[in-house]
XYZ file of C-alpha atoms in Angstrom:
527
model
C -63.705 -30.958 -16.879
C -62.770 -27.751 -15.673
C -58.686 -27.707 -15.072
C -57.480 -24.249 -13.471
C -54.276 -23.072 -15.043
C -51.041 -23.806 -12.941
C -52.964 -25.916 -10.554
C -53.901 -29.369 -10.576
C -55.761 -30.705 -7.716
C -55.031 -34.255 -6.614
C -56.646 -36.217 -3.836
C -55.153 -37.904 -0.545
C -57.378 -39.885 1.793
C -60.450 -37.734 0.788
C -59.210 -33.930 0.694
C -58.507 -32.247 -2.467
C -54.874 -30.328 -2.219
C -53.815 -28.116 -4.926
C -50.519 -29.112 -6.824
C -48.405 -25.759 -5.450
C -49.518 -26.963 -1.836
C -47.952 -29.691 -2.047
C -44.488 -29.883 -0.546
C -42.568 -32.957 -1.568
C -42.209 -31.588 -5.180
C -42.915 -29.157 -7.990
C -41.999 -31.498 -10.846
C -45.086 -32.240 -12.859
C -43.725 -35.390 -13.870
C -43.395 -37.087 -10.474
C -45.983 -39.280 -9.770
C -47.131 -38.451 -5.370
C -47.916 -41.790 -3.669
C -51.442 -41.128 -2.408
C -50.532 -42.187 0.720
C -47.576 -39.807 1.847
C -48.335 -36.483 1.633
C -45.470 -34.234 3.026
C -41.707 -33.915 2.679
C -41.117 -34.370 6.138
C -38.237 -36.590 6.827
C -37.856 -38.640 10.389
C -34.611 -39.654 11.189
C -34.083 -43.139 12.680
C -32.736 -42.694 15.788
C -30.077 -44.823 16.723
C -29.418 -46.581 20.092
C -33.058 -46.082 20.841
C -32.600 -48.626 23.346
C -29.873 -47.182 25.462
C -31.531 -43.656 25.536
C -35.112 -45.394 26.678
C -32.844 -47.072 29.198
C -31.353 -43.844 30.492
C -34.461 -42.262 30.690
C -35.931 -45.083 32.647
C -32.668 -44.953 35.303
C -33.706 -40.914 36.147
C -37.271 -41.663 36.364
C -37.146 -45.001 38.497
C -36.852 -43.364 41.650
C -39.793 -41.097 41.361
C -41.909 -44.350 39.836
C -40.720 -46.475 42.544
C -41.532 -44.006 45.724
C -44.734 -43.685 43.821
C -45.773 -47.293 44.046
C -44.639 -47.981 48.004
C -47.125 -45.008 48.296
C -49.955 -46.543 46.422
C -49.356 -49.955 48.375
C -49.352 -48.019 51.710
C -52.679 -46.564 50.864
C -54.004 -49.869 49.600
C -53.451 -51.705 52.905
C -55.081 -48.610 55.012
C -58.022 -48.673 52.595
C -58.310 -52.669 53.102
C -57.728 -52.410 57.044
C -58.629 -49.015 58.092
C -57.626 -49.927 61.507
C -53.800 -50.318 60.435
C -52.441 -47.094 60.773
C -48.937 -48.204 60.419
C -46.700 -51.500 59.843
C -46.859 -52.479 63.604
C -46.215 -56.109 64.282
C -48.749 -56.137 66.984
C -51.646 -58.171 64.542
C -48.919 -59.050 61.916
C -48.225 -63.161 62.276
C -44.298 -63.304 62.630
C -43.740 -65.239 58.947
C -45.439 -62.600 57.072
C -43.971 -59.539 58.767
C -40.485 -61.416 58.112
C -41.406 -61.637 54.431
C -42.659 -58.367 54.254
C -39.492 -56.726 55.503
C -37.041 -59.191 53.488
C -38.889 -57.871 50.327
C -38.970 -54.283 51.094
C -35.622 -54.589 52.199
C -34.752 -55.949 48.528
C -36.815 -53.618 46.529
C -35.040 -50.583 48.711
C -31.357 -51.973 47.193
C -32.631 -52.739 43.753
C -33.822 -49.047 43.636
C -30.772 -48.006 45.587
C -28.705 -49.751 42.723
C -30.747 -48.267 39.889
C -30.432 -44.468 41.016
C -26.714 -44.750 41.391
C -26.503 -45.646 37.870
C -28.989 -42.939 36.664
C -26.951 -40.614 38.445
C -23.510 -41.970 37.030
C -25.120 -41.702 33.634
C -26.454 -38.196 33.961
C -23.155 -36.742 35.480
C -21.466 -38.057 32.169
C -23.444 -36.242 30.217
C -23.136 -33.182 32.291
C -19.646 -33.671 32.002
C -18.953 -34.253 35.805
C -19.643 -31.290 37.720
C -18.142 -30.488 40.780
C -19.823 -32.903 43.567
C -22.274 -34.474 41.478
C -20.472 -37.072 40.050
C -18.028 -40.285 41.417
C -16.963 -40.997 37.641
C -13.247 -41.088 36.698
C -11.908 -38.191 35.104
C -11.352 -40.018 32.053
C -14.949 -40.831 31.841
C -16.250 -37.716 31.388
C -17.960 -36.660 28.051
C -19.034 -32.754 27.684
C -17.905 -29.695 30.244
C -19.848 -26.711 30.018
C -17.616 -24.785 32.390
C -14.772 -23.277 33.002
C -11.665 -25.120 33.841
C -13.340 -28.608 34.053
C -11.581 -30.024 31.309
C -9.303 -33.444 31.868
C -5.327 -32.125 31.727
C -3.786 -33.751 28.784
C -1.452 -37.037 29.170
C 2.413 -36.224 29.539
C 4.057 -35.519 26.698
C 0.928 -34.027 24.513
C 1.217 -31.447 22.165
C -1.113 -29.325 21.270
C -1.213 -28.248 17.296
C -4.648 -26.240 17.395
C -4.152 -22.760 16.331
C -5.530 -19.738 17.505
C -8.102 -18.450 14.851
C -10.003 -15.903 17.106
C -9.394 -13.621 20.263
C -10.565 -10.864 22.200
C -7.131 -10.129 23.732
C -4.992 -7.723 23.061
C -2.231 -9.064 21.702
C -3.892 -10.652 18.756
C -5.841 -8.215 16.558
C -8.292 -8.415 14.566
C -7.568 -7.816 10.505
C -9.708 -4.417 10.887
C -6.621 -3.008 13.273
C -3.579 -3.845 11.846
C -1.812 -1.153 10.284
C -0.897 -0.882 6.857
C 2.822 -1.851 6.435
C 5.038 0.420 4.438
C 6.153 -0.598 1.260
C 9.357 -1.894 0.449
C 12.079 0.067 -0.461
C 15.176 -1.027 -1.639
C 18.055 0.517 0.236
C 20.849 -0.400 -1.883
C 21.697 0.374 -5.499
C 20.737 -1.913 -8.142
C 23.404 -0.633 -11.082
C 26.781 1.562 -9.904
C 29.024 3.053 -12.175
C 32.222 4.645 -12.525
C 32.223 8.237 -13.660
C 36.047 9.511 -13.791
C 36.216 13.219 -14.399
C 32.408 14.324 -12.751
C 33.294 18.161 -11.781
C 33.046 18.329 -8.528
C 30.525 21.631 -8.845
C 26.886 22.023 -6.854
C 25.813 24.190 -9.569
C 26.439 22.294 -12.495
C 24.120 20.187 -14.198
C 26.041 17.348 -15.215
C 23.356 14.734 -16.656
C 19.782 14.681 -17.683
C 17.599 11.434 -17.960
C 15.625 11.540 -21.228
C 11.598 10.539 -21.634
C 13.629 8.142 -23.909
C 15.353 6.223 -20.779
C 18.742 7.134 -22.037
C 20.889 9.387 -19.685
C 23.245 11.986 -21.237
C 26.445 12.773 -19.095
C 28.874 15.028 -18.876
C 32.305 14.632 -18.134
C 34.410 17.496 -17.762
C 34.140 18.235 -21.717
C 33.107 14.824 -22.925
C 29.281 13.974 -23.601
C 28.279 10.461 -23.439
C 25.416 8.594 -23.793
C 24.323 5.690 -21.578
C 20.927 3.040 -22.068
C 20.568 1.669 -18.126
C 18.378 -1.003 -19.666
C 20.805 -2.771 -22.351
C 23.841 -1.075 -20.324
C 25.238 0.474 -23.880
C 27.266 3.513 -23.234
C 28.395 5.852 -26.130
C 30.921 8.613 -26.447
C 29.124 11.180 -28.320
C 31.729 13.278 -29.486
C 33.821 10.059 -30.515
C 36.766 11.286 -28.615
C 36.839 14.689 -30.546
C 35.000 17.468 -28.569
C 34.457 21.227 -29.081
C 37.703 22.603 -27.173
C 37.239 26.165 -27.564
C 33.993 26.196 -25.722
C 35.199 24.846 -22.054
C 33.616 22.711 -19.691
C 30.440 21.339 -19.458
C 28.202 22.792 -17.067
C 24.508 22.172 -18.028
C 23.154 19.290 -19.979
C 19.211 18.850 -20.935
C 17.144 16.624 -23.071
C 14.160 18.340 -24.928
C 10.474 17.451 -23.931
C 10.055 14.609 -26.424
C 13.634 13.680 -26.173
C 14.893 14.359 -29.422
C 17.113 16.519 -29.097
C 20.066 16.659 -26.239
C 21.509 20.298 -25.542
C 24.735 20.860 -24.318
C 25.662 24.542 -21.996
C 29.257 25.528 -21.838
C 31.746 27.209 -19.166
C 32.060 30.043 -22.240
C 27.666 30.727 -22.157
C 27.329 29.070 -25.596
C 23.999 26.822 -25.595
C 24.287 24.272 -28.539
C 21.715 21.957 -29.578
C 22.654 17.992 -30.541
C 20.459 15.941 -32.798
C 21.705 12.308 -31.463
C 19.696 10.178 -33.970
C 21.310 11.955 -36.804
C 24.497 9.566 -38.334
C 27.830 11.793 -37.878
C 29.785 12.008 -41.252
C 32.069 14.873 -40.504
C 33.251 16.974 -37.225
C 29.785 18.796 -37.329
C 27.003 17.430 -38.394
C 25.230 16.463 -35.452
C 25.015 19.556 -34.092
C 22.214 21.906 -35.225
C 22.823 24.843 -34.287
C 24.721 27.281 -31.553
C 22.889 29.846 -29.311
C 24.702 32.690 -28.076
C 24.655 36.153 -25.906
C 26.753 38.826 -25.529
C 28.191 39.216 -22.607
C 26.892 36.018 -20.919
C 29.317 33.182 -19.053
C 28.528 29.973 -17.891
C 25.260 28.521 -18.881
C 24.120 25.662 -16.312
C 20.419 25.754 -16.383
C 18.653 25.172 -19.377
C 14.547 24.074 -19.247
C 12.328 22.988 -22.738
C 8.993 23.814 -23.432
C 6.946 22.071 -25.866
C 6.947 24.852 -28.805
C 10.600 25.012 -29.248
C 10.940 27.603 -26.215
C 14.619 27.203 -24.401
C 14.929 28.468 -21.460
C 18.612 29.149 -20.257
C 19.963 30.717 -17.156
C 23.633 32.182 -16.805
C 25.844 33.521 -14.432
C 25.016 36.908 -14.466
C 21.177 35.842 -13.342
C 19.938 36.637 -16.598
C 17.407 34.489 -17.849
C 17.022 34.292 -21.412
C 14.139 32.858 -23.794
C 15.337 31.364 -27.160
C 13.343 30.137 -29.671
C 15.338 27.610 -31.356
C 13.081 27.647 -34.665
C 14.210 30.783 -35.928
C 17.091 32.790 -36.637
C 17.054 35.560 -34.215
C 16.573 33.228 -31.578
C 16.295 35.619 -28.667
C 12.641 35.921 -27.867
C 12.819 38.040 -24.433
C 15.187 38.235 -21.420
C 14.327 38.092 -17.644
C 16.468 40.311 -15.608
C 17.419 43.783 -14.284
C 15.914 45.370 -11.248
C 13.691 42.246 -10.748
C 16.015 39.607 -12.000
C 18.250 37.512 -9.896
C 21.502 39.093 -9.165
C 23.951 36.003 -9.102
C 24.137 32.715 -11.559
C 21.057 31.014 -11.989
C 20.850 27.546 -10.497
C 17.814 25.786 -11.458
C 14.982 25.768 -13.947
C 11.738 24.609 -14.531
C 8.081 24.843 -16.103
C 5.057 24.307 -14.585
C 3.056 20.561 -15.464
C 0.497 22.869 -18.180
C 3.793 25.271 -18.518
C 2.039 28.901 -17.783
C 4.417 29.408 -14.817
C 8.481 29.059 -15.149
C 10.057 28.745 -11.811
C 13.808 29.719 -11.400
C 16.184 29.786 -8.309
C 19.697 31.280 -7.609
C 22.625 31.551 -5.239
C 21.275 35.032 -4.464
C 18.829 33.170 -1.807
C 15.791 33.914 -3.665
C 13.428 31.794 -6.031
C 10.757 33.918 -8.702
C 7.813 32.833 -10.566
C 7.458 34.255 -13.864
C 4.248 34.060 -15.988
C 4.358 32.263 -19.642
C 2.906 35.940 -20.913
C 6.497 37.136 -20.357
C 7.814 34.815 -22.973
C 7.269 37.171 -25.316
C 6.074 40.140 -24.063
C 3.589 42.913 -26.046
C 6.457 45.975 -25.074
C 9.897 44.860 -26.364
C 11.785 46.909 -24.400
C 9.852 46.928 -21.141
C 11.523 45.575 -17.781
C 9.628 42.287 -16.833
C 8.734 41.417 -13.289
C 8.115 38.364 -11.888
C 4.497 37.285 -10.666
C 5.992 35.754 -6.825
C 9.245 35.977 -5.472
C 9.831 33.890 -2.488
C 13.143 35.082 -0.609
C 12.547 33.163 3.082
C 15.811 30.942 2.398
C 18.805 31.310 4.744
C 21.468 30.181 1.898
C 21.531 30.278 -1.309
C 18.118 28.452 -3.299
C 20.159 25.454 -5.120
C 17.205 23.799 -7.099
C 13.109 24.247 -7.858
C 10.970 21.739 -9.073
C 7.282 21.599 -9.470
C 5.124 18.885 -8.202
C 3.690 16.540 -11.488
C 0.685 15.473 -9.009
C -0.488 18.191 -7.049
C -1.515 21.307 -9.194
C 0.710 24.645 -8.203
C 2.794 22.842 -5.798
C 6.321 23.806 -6.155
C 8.888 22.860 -4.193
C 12.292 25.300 -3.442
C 15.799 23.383 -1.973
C 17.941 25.538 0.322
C 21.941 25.291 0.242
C 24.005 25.072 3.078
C 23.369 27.171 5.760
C 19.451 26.242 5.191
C 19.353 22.510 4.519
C 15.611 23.023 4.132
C 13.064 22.226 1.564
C 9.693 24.665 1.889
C 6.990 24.056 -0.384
C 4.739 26.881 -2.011
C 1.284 27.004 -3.343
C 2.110 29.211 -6.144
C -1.861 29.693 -7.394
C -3.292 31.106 -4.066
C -0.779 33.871 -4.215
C 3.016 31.831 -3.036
C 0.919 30.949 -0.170
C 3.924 28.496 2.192
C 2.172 25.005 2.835
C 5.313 23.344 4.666
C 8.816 23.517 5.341
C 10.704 20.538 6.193
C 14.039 20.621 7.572
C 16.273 17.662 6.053
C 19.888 18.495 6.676
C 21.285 20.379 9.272
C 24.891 20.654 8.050
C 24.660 20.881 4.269
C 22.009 21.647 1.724
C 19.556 19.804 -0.772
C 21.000 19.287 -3.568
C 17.968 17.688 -5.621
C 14.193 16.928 -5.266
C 12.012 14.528 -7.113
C 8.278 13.596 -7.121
C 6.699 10.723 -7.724
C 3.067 10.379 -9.207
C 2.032 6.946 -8.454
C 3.258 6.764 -4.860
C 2.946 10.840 -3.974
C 5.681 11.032 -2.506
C 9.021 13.670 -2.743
C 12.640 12.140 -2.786
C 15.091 14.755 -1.378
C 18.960 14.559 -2.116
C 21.478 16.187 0.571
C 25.161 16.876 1.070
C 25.268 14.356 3.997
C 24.857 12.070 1.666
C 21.022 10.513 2.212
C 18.110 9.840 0.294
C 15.171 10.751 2.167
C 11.111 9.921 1.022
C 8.821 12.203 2.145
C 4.742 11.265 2.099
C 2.512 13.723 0.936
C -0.344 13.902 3.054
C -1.267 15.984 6.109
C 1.396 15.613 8.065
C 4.264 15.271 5.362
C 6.058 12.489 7.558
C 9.333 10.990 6.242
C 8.753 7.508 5.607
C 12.467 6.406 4.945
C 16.244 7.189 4.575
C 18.313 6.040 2.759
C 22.486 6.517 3.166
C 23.119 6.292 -0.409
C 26.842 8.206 -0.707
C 29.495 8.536 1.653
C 29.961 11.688 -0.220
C 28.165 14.657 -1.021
C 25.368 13.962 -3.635
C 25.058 16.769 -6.172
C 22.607 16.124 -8.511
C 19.427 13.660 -8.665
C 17.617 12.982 -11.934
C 14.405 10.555 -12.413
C 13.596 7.984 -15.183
C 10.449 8.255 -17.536
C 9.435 5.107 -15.111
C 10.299 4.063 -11.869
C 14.124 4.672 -11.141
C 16.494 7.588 -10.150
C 19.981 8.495 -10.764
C 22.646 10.310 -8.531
C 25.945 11.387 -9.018
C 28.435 12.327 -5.968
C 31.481 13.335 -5.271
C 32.691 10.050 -4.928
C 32.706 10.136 -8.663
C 30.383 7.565 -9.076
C 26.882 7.178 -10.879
C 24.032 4.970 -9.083
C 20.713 3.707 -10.420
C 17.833 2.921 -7.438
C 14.571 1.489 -7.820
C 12.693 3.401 -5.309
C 9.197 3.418 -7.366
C 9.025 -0.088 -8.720
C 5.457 -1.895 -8.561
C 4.785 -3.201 -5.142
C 2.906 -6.123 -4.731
C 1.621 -4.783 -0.978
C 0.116 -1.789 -2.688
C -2.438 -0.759 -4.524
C -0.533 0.703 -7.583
C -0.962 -0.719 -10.949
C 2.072 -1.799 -13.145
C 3.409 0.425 -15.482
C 2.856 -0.661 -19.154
C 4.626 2.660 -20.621
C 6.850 1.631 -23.919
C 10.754 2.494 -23.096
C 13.341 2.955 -24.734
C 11.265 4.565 -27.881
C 12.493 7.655 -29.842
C 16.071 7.432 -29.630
C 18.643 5.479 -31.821
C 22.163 6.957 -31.204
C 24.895 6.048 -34.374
């Protein structure tokens, strides 16, 4: 017996079919009945009766003008002679029977073709003249307003799911909707004794999230997340040093340093317990000669950077004793106080701006230069401002983007790429009768917050156009300084004396950024 592998032949009324040929199953263990070979399956049809009926009401008419034609040529092939239904040789009984029964078979037929025809308009779905049926009656329409009107009083709760109009589009053109921004603050608080100054940094938000504020010569220290606020000097400040004027957290947020109306810099170690008048503070920086220190930027390696009001800009290393590492200024300095500073993301570049108009670029080599003596020049220095150059800030997610605020008289903010030689990608006019007083970007959404005198908040979009997206009236007052969390939030302060916490860069739903997972409030626990 000679059995080919994977095919088993079986036998139906006398042919051999192979076991893959066959259709109603590949299961070896179901058993075929010889006798149905095939996996074919008739449906009963229902109402067989009424269709065979139907079908016999359109044809009667062509069956029955088919027989009166084969009994016409009957009687001419029995009586060639007859060449039509004359009465001449016709006895008067039979030609009365004759007619009587045509004249019956006429209305039977007559009877059966109106209800062929009633039945086919139905299914036509009563086209115009072809059809006597009610309008109820009718079953299918395959054109165009043929359809019954609906009874009095019918609603209609169908939807529209599909349309080639133009009022409904499809999914593939509707526009991406903006994403929400909340236009009112979610914390506000009372800050009694804010100096009214532009170009005084009063409070720095630490990678910590806790905020250090200054208050004419009090320091405190405020957690926006369990709302704790501290007075740092425990009501007994330095008093021979003046008034506040700059206040920065270090890159990891360890330290908090303080700049005074008097151009001393000194440096606060908050998580160190305070026994006696002094021992928090680590150390004081000074330099002859210099007065009010209100900009102060930290590099990684213990570099301070501190601008005064001369427009010198000096480099202290806070590690060592002789702390003064190199100074930036002279000839190619800045020739009024120093408003804003800061490094670059990969800090090779320090950007610095002043009430002189102008805005330089200076090179990380300069830190401490090879010739100790030698006057230092900047790499760039961009001097297109109408007023005086209030703040700088680099952009954390676009490489060498920097962006320069103008003060009144400008109300501009122009934005520089400062690796293809300060080439000017944009300006952006953003308040015609003040100036910007701060400017913050955002990585996740890439966008640039911009703080004016008039008050506003406005969100620019970085992409080819650089469109503002919203504005926000945040003050009444002029706002003078803007400050972002590790996270999502910002923080003003205005002239209203006031301090106010919005969630501009929280995790949208609509969008496609993912939720932040970074750990707060680590690093920091104030005694």
């Amino acid at each position: 017996m000679n059995i080919t592998k994977g095919r088993t032949p079986a036998k139906s009324n006398g042919l051999s079919m192979r076991k893959r040929d066959m259709t109603p199953t590949r299961n070896a263990n179901i058993l075929h009945n010889p006798s149905m070979v095939g996996d074919r399956f008739m449906g009963v049809r229902l109402n067989r009766d009424e269709m065979e009926f139907a079908g016999h009401l359109l044809t009667s008419q062509i069956l029955q003008d088919s027989h009166l034609h084969n009994r016409q040529m009957q009687q001419q092939n029995e009586n060639p002679l007859l060449l039509n239904n004359s009465t001449e040789t016709e006895p008067a009984e039979e030609r009365e029977a004759r007619e009587a029964r045509e004249a019956q078979e006429e209305r039977e037929a007559e009877e059966e073709n109106k209800e062929g025809k009633k039945i086919t308009n139905l299914i036509r779905g009563g086209v115009a003249g072809m059809s006597d049926a009610d309008e109820g009656d009718r079953i299918l329409c395959y054109k165009k307003n043929l359809a019954p009107p609906p009874a009095i009083g019918y609603v209609n709760q169908a939807k529209v799911l599909y349309s080639t109009n133009s009022v409904i589009n499809p999914s593939s053109s509707v526009k991406k909707a903006l994403r929400h921004v909340p236009t009112t603050a979610c914390k506000v608080l009372d800050a009694p004794g804010l100096t009214k100054d532009m170009y005084t940094r009063h409070m720095d938000w630490g990678s910590h999230n806790w905020v250090a504020v200054a208050l004419s010569n009090e320091l405190y220290l405020w957690n926006t997340e369990t709302n704790t606020i501290k007075n740092f000097f425990e009501d007994a400040p330095p008093s021979n040093e003046g008034m506040i004027t700059g206040v920065r957290w270090s890159e990891e947020g360890k330290y908090v340093s303080v700049g005074y109306e008097s151009g001393a810099v000194r440096i606060y170690d908050p998580n160190r317990p305070r026994t006696t008048q002094y021992v928090r503070e680590l150390r004081t920086l000074r330099v002859g000669g210099a007065q009010r220190c209100a900009s102060i930027a930290w590099r990684k390696n213990g570099i301070m950077t501190c601008g005064y009001k001369s427009g010198d800009l000096v480099n202290h290393d806070v590690r060592v004793s002789q702390h003064v590492v190199s100074v930036w200024a002279g000839e190619n300095g800045h020739r009024r106080d120093v408003t804003g500073i800061e490094w670059s993301n990969d800090e090779n570049m320090c950007a610095t701006s002043s009430s002189d108009r102008t805005a330089k670029i200076w090179d990380v080599r300069n830190v401490r230069p090879t010739t100790p003596n030698a006057e230092i020049a900047p790499m760039h220095t961009i001097d297109e401002h109408l007023g005086q150059v209030r703040t700088v800030q680099f952009c954390n997610f676009r490489d060498g983007v920097l962006a320069t605020a103008g003060g009144v008289g400008d109300g501009s903010v122009k934005l520089w790429d400062v690796k293809r030689n300060c080439l000017k990608i944009r300006e952006m006019p953003v308040c015609e009768n003040g100036g910007v007083s701060g400017v913050v970007f955002n990585r996740a959404y890439n966008e640039m917050l911009v703080a004016s005198d008039d008050g506003c908040l406005r969100i620019f979009r970085f992409n080819a156009t650089y469109k503002m997206t919203h504005e926000i009236q945040a003050s009444s007052e002029p706002i003078m300084d803007l400050v972002a969390s590790p996270v999502d939030e910002v923080l003003i302060g205005d002239m209203e004396e006031t301090l106010k916490v919005f969630k501009f860069f929280a995790f949208d739903k609509s969008t496609n950024i993912l939720e932040k997972s970074q750990p707060r409030n680590v690093g920091l626990n104030v005694r």
